[in-house]
PDB file of C-alpha atoms in Angstrom:
ATOM      1  CA  MET A   1      64.964  41.677 -31.483  1.00  0.00           C
ATOM      2  CA  GLU A   2      65.374  38.513 -33.568  1.00  0.00           C
ATOM      3  CA  GLU A   3      64.397  35.263 -31.880  1.00  0.00           C
ATOM      4  CA  ARG A   4      67.338  32.976 -31.107  1.00  0.00           C
ATOM      5  CA  LEU A   5      67.101  29.569 -32.817  1.00  0.00           C
ATOM      6  CA  ILE A   6      68.558  26.199 -31.932  1.00  0.00           C
ATOM      7  CA  SER A   7      69.096  23.356 -34.382  1.00  0.00           C
ATOM      8  CA  LYS A   8      67.337  20.030 -33.908  1.00  0.00           C
ATOM      9  CA  LYS A   9      70.658  18.257 -33.436  1.00  0.00           C
ATOM     10  CA  ASP A  10      71.790  20.672 -30.729  1.00  0.00           C
ATOM     11  CA  LEU A  11      68.385  20.566 -29.058  1.00  0.00           C
ATOM     12  CA  LEU A  12      68.387  16.763 -28.763  1.00  0.00           C
ATOM     13  CA  ILE A  13      71.870  16.833 -27.238  1.00  0.00           C
ATOM     14  CA  LYS A  14      71.082  19.713 -24.883  1.00  0.00           C
ATOM     15  CA  GLU A  15      67.820  18.202 -23.597  1.00  0.00           C
ATOM     16  CA  GLY A  16      68.947  14.576 -23.592  1.00  0.00           C
ATOM     17  CA  ILE A  17      65.956  13.350 -25.609  1.00  0.00           C
ATOM     18  CA  SER A  18      65.673  11.221 -28.724  1.00  0.00           C
ATOM     19  CA  TYR A  19      64.421  12.103 -32.197  1.00  0.00           C
ATOM     20  CA  GLY A  20      61.470   9.763 -31.618  1.00  0.00           C
ATOM     21  CA  THR A  21      60.500  11.444 -28.338  1.00  0.00           C
ATOM     22  CA  LEU A  22      60.587  14.903 -29.907  1.00  0.00           C
ATOM     23  CA  TYR A  23      58.334  13.908 -32.778  1.00  0.00           C
ATOM     24  CA  ARG A  24      56.014  11.923 -30.533  1.00  0.00           C
ATOM     25  CA  TRP A  25      55.426  15.071 -28.489  1.00  0.00           C
ATOM     26  CA  LYS A  26      54.760  16.898 -31.746  1.00  0.00           C
ATOM     27  CA  ARG A  27      52.176  14.279 -32.836  1.00  0.00           C
ATOM     28  CA  GLN A  28      50.533  14.464 -29.421  1.00  0.00           C
ATOM     29  CA  GLY A  29      50.155  18.238 -29.760  1.00  0.00           C
ATOM     30  CA  LEU A  30      52.496  19.027 -26.866  1.00  0.00           C
ATOM     31  CA  ILE A  31      54.870  20.977 -29.122  1.00  0.00           C
ATOM     32  CA  PRO A  32      53.338  23.282 -31.766  1.00  0.00           C
ATOM     33  CA  GLU A  33      53.914  22.506 -35.431  1.00  0.00           C
ATOM     34  CA  SER A  34      54.825  26.180 -35.953  1.00  0.00           C
ATOM     35  CA  TRP A  35      57.906  25.768 -33.756  1.00  0.00           C
ATOM     36  CA  PHE A  36      59.465  23.367 -36.301  1.00  0.00           C
ATOM     37  CA  ILE A  37      61.249  25.849 -38.583  1.00  0.00           C
ATOM     38  CA  HIS A  38      62.809  24.454 -41.769  1.00  0.00           C
ATOM     39  CA  LYS A  39      65.743  26.435 -43.114  1.00  0.00           C
ATOM     40  CA  ALA A  40      68.315  25.988 -45.827  1.00  0.00           C
ATOM     41  CA  THR A  41      71.899  25.486 -44.647  1.00  0.00           C
ATOM     42  CA  GLU A  42      75.225  24.878 -46.361  1.00  0.00           C
ATOM     43  CA  ILE A  43      74.591  21.130 -46.276  1.00  0.00           C
ATOM     44  CA  GLY A  44      70.873  21.206 -47.157  1.00  0.00           C
ATOM     45  CA  GLN A  45      67.636  21.564 -45.212  1.00  0.00           C
ATOM     46  CA  ALA A  46      67.698  21.540 -41.410  1.00  0.00           C
ATOM     47  CA  THR A  47      65.118  21.987 -38.665  1.00  0.00           C
ATOM     48  CA  PHE A  48      65.420  24.724 -36.080  1.00  0.00           C
ATOM     49  CA  PHE A  49      63.349  25.808 -33.076  1.00  0.00           C
ATOM     50  CA  PRO A  50      62.846  29.040 -31.109  1.00  0.00           C
ATOM     51  CA  GLU A  51      65.325  28.189 -28.365  1.00  0.00           C
ATOM     52  CA  ASP A  52      63.730  29.840 -25.334  1.00  0.00           C
ATOM     53  CA  LYS A  53      60.244  28.514 -26.117  1.00  0.00           C
ATOM     54  CA  ILE A  54      61.231  24.950 -26.962  1.00  0.00           C
ATOM     55  CA  THR A  55      63.568  24.475 -24.003  1.00  0.00           C
ATOM     56  CA  ALA A  56      60.972  25.863 -21.591  1.00  0.00           C
ATOM     57  CA  ARG A  57      58.281  23.617 -23.078  1.00  0.00           C
ATOM     58  CA  ILE A  58      60.445  20.478 -22.916  1.00  0.00           C
ATOM     59  CA  SER A  59      61.320  21.249 -19.307  1.00  0.00           C
ATOM     60  CA  ARG A  60      57.600  21.635 -18.548  1.00  0.00           C
ATOM     61  CA  ILE A  61      56.720  18.351 -20.280  1.00  0.00           C
ATOM     62  CA  LYS A  62      59.432  16.493 -18.352  1.00  0.00           C
ATOM     63  CA  GLY A  63      58.159  17.952 -15.098  1.00  0.00           C
ATOM     64  CA  LEU A  64      54.527  17.092 -15.780  1.00  0.00           C
ATOM     65  CA  LYS A  65      54.705  13.700 -17.485  1.00  0.00           C
ATOM     66  CA  ASN A  66      54.587  11.824 -14.174  1.00  0.00           C
ATOM     67  CA  GLU A  67      51.802  14.066 -12.837  1.00  0.00           C
ATOM     68  CA  LEU A  68      49.398  14.390 -15.778  1.00  0.00           C
ATOM     69  CA  SER A  69      48.096  12.231 -18.599  1.00  0.00           C
ATOM     70  CA  VAL A  70      48.827  13.085 -22.239  1.00  0.00           C
ATOM     71  CA  ASP A  71      45.225  14.282 -22.620  1.00  0.00           C
ATOM     72  CA  GLN A  72      45.585  16.607 -19.646  1.00  0.00           C
ATOM     73  CA  MET A  73      48.855  17.993 -20.996  1.00  0.00           C
ATOM     74  CA  GLN A  74      47.229  18.531 -24.395  1.00  0.00           C
ATOM     75  CA  GLU A  75      44.545  20.627 -22.687  1.00  0.00           C
ATOM     76  CA  LEU A  76      47.170  22.430 -20.660  1.00  0.00           C
ATOM     77  CA  PHE A  77      49.279  23.371 -23.665  1.00  0.00           C
ATOM     78  CA  SER A  78      46.358  24.269 -25.929  1.00  0.00           C
ATOM     79  CA  ALA A  79      45.492  27.884 -26.678  1.00  0.00           C
ATOM     80  CA  ASN A  80      42.075  27.362 -25.089  1.00  0.00           C
ATOM     81  CA  VAL A  81      43.134  26.650 -21.511  1.00  0.00           C
ATOM     82  CA  GLU A  82      39.606  27.509 -20.351  1.00  0.00           C
ATOM     83  CA  SER A  83      38.667  23.935 -21.325  1.00  0.00           C
ATOM     84  CA  PHE A  84      41.326  22.551 -18.982  1.00  0.00           C
ATOM     85  CA  LYS A  85      40.130  20.100 -16.308  1.00  0.00           C
ATOM     86  CA  ILE A  86      42.297  18.635 -13.581  1.00  0.00           C
ATOM     87  CA  PRO A  87      41.649  16.665 -10.356  1.00  0.00           C
ATOM     88  CA  MET A  88      42.495  18.618  -7.209  1.00  0.00           C
ATOM     89  CA  GLN A  89      45.108  16.038  -6.192  1.00  0.00           C
ATOM     90  CA  ASP A  90      46.934  16.432  -9.513  1.00  0.00           C
ATOM     91  CA  PHE A  91      46.711  20.230  -9.284  1.00  0.00           C
ATOM     92  CA  LYS A  92      48.384  20.178  -5.876  1.00  0.00           C
ATOM     93  CA  GLY A  93      51.320  18.384  -7.477  1.00  0.00           C
ATOM     94  CA  LEU A  94      51.884  21.241  -9.941  1.00  0.00           C
ATOM     95  CA  GLU A  95      52.744  23.589  -7.040  1.00  0.00           C
ATOM     96  CA  ILE A  96      51.314  26.618  -8.867  1.00  0.00           C
ATOM     97  CA  VAL A  97      49.784  27.996  -5.652  1.00  0.00           C
ATOM     98  CA  GLY A  98      50.633  27.638  -1.992  1.00  0.00           C
ATOM     99  CA  ARG A  99      49.059  25.392   0.622  1.00  0.00           C
ATOM    100  CA  MET A 100      47.026  28.184   2.235  1.00  0.00           C
ATOM    101  CA  SER A 101      45.329  29.095  -1.044  1.00  0.00           C
ATOM    102  CA  ILE A 102      44.292  25.475  -1.543  1.00  0.00           C
ATOM    103  CA  THR A 103      43.092  25.337   2.085  1.00  0.00           C
ATOM    104  CA  ALA A 104      40.952  28.428   1.497  1.00  0.00           C
ATOM    105  CA  PHE A 105      39.459  26.938  -1.673  1.00  0.00           C
ATOM    106  CA  THR A 106      38.665  23.555  -0.134  1.00  0.00           C
ATOM    107  CA  SER A 107      37.065  25.313   2.847  1.00  0.00           C
ATOM    108  CA  VAL A 108      34.716  27.198   0.522  1.00  0.00           C
ATOM    109  CA  PHE A 109      34.161  24.327  -1.953  1.00  0.00           C
ATOM    110  CA  PRO A 110      34.771  21.119   0.058  1.00  0.00           C
ATOM    111  CA  MET A 111      33.059  18.842  -2.493  1.00  0.00           C
ATOM    112  CA  LYS A 112      34.859  20.123  -5.590  1.00  0.00           C
ATOM    113  CA  ASP A 113      37.486  17.628  -6.744  1.00  0.00           C
ATOM    114  CA  LEU A 114      37.615  18.339 -10.503  1.00  0.00           C
ATOM    115  CA  LEU A 115      38.904  21.847 -11.172  1.00  0.00           C
ATOM    116  CA  ASP A 116      38.379  23.957 -14.278  1.00  0.00           C
ATOM    117  CA  PHE A 117      40.446  26.935 -15.412  1.00  0.00           C
ATOM    118  CA  ASN A 118      38.371  29.431 -13.422  1.00  0.00           C
ATOM    119  CA  ASP A 119      38.866  27.454 -10.199  1.00  0.00           C
ATOM    120  CA  VAL A 120      42.611  27.476 -10.784  1.00  0.00           C
ATOM    121  CA  PHE A 121      42.466  31.159 -11.711  1.00  0.00           C
ATOM    122  CA  ALA A 122      40.624  32.075  -8.499  1.00  0.00           C
ATOM    123  CA  MET A 123      43.211  30.268  -6.376  1.00  0.00           C
ATOM    124  CA  TYR A 124      46.018  31.886  -8.370  1.00  0.00           C
ATOM    125  CA  VAL A 125      44.659  35.383  -7.670  1.00  0.00           C
ATOM    126  CA  VAL A 126      44.114  34.622  -3.996  1.00  0.00           C
ATOM    127  CA  ASP A 127      47.591  33.121  -3.678  1.00  0.00           C
ATOM    128  CA  HIS A 128      49.193  36.318  -4.957  1.00  0.00           C
ATOM    129  CA  LEU A 129      47.021  38.500  -2.735  1.00  0.00           C
ATOM    130  CA  MET A 130      47.987  36.440   0.309  1.00  0.00           C
ATOM    131  CA  LYS A 131      51.685  36.658  -0.539  1.00  0.00           C
ATOM    132  CA  LEU A 132      51.853  40.280  -1.688  1.00  0.00           C
ATOM    133  CA  SER A 133      49.182  41.968   0.436  1.00  0.00           C
ATOM    134  CA  GLY A 134      49.103  39.692   3.459  1.00  0.00           C
ATOM    135  CA  ILE A 135      45.349  39.119   3.402  1.00  0.00           C
ATOM    136  CA  TYR A 136      43.952  36.695   5.949  1.00  0.00           C
ATOM    137  CA  LEU A 137      42.379  33.291   5.364  1.00  0.00           C
ATOM    138  CA  GLU A 138      38.856  34.637   5.896  1.00  0.00           C
ATOM    139  CA  ASP A 139      39.560  37.452   3.418  1.00  0.00           C
ATOM    140  CA  ALA A 140      40.792  34.861   0.927  1.00  0.00           C
ATOM    141  CA  LYS A 141      37.584  32.852   1.307  1.00  0.00           C
ATOM    142  CA  GLN A 142      35.507  35.951   0.587  1.00  0.00           C
ATOM    143  CA  VAL A 143      37.529  36.702  -2.548  1.00  0.00           C
ATOM    144  CA  LEU A 144      37.135  33.093  -3.722  1.00  0.00           C
ATOM    145  CA  ARG A 145      33.355  33.175  -3.248  1.00  0.00           C
ATOM    146  CA  LEU A 146      33.006  36.368  -5.268  1.00  0.00           C
ATOM    147  CA  LEU A 147      35.412  35.310  -8.014  1.00  0.00           C
ATOM    148  CA  CYS A 148      33.903  31.868  -8.539  1.00  0.00           C
ATOM    149  CA  LYS A 149      30.359  33.259  -8.529  1.00  0.00           C
ATOM    150  CA  TYR A 150      31.307  36.011 -10.993  1.00  0.00           C
ATOM    151  CA  LEU A 151      33.435  33.823 -13.274  1.00  0.00           C
ATOM    152  CA  SER A 152      30.718  31.190 -13.579  1.00  0.00           C
ATOM    153  CA  ALA A 153      28.456  33.776 -15.253  1.00  0.00           C
ATOM    154  CA  GLU A 154      30.866  36.218 -16.904  1.00  0.00           C
ATOM    155  CA  ALA A 155      33.569  35.374 -19.451  1.00  0.00           C
ATOM    156  CA  SER A 156      35.352  38.733 -19.399  1.00  0.00           C
ATOM    157  CA  LYS A 157      38.119  39.346 -16.886  1.00  0.00           C
ATOM    158  CA  GLU A 158      38.477  43.050 -17.674  1.00  0.00           C
ATOM    159  CA  TYR A 159      37.912  43.993 -14.062  1.00  0.00           C
ATOM    160  CA  GLN A 160      39.845  45.220 -11.060  1.00  0.00           C
ATOM    161  CA  LEU A 161      39.288  43.150  -7.929  1.00  0.00           C
ATOM    162  CA  ILE A 162      39.473  45.315  -4.827  1.00  0.00           C
ATOM    163  CA  LEU A 163      39.418  44.102  -1.250  1.00  0.00           C
ATOM    164  CA  LEU A 164      38.297  46.814   1.181  1.00  0.00           C
ATOM    165  CA  ARG A 165      38.119  46.927   4.946  1.00  0.00           C
ATOM    166  CA  LYS A 166      36.077  49.252   7.151  1.00  0.00           C
ATOM    167  CA  MET A 167      36.230  49.000  10.922  1.00  0.00           C
ATOM    168  CA  GLY A 168      37.661  45.497  10.589  1.00  0.00           C
ATOM    169  CA  VAL A 169      34.960  44.242   8.222  1.00  0.00           C
ATOM    170  CA  PRO A 170      36.228  43.109   4.776  1.00  0.00           C
ATOM    171  CA  MET A 171      34.342  43.659   1.531  1.00  0.00           C
ATOM    172  CA  THR A 172      35.298  42.555  -1.986  1.00  0.00           C
ATOM    173  CA  VAL A 173      34.182  44.428  -5.117  1.00  0.00           C
ATOM    174  CA  LEU A 174      34.813  44.165  -8.850  1.00  0.00           C
ATOM    175  CA  VAL A 175      35.245  47.358 -10.862  1.00  0.00           C
ATOM    176  CA  ARG A 176      35.321  47.418 -14.649  1.00  0.00           C
ATOM    177  CA  GLY A 177      38.425  48.924 -16.249  1.00  0.00           C
ATOM    178  CA  GLU A 178      40.220  51.778 -14.561  1.00  0.00           C
ATOM    179  CA  ASP A 179      37.212  53.564 -13.068  1.00  0.00           C
ATOM    180  CA  GLU A 180      38.021  55.814 -10.115  1.00  0.00           C
ATOM    181  CA  ILE A 181      37.138  54.430  -6.692  1.00  0.00           C
ATOM    182  CA  LEU A 182      35.807  56.858  -4.071  1.00  0.00           C
ATOM    183  CA  LEU A 183      35.787  55.501  -0.529  1.00  0.00           C
ATOM    184  CA  GLU A 184      33.785  56.620   2.460  1.00  0.00           C
ATOM    185  CA  ASP A 185      35.484  57.572   5.706  1.00  0.00           C
ATOM    186  CA  ASN A 186      37.267  54.827   7.642  1.00  0.00           C
ATOM    187  CA  ALA A 187      37.381  52.549   4.566  1.00  0.00           C
ATOM    188  CA  GLU A 188      40.698  51.462   3.115  1.00  0.00           C
ATOM    189  CA  ILE A 189      41.908  49.377   0.189  1.00  0.00           C
ATOM    190  CA  ILE A 190      43.943  46.464   1.494  1.00  0.00           C
ATOM    191  CA  ALA A 191      44.488  44.537  -1.757  1.00  0.00           C
ATOM    192  CA  CYS A 192      43.752  44.832  -5.454  1.00  0.00           C
ATOM    193  CA  ALA A 193      44.337  42.787  -8.604  1.00  0.00           C
ATOM    194  CA  ASN A 194      43.879  43.388 -12.313  1.00  0.00           C
ATOM    195  CA  LEU A 195      42.097  40.196 -13.352  1.00  0.00           C
ATOM    196  CA  GLY A 196      43.102  40.513 -17.022  1.00  0.00           C
ATOM    197  CA  GLU A 197      46.787  40.688 -16.119  1.00  0.00           C
ATOM    198  CA  PHE A 198      46.477  37.763 -13.718  1.00  0.00           C
ATOM    199  CA  GLU A 199      44.746  35.681 -16.397  1.00  0.00           C
ATOM    200  CA  GLU A 200      47.587  36.225 -18.858  1.00  0.00           C
ATOM    201  CA  ALA A 201      50.207  35.513 -16.192  1.00  0.00           C
ATOM    202  CA  LEU A 202      48.495  32.231 -15.271  1.00  0.00           C
ATOM    203  CA  LYS A 203      48.174  31.156 -18.908  1.00  0.00           C
ATOM    204  CA  ASP A 204      51.871  31.887 -19.438  1.00  0.00           C
ATOM    205  CA  GLN A 205      52.736  29.786 -16.397  1.00  0.00           C
ATOM    206  CA  LEU A 206      50.476  26.913 -17.404  1.00  0.00           C
ATOM    207  CA  ILE A 207      51.698  26.627 -20.991  1.00  0.00           C
ATOM    208  CA  ALA A 208      55.342  27.670 -20.474  1.00  0.00           C
TER     209      ALA A 208
END
């Protein structure tokens, strides 16, 4: 399916921004050079943009400009979001995860104020597990401990995270790929997450 384009003139009117603002964001690296598409028209050359991408990005910039510095937004919108750093207070303002996920994280890591991508990723996974699987706060803390320990030493996220419970006692394990899991009696899977899929979903949300 061909990507829908919007002209520069129509974009400026639609988003209520000036020519100078648009090109300042380009110079600052907040809008990719590749999104500026030059095409011949009946009246000469004109600039177009992939409409869905550019409108989503402008909306994101507008929403973040009072929360983050230009440098932080440059990190956020870069392809290498693993280098992203953000103070906890600023991260709370992004509302990417819920209050309980942040509470769980600060309970486990009370002295950590500057977050990296893996910290954000761990909270993002836990937030979805709490919402979708109804795991408890103590379960969330256990998942955070394992994820942060694992992610600090391992770059790959090609794992399944599985939260088990046996006779009321939770246990979190990481399994590579789609390997079959055989459980002993009285053990049950209460939550699982494909870390690779969660990583891509978080990156999409961060740089949308």
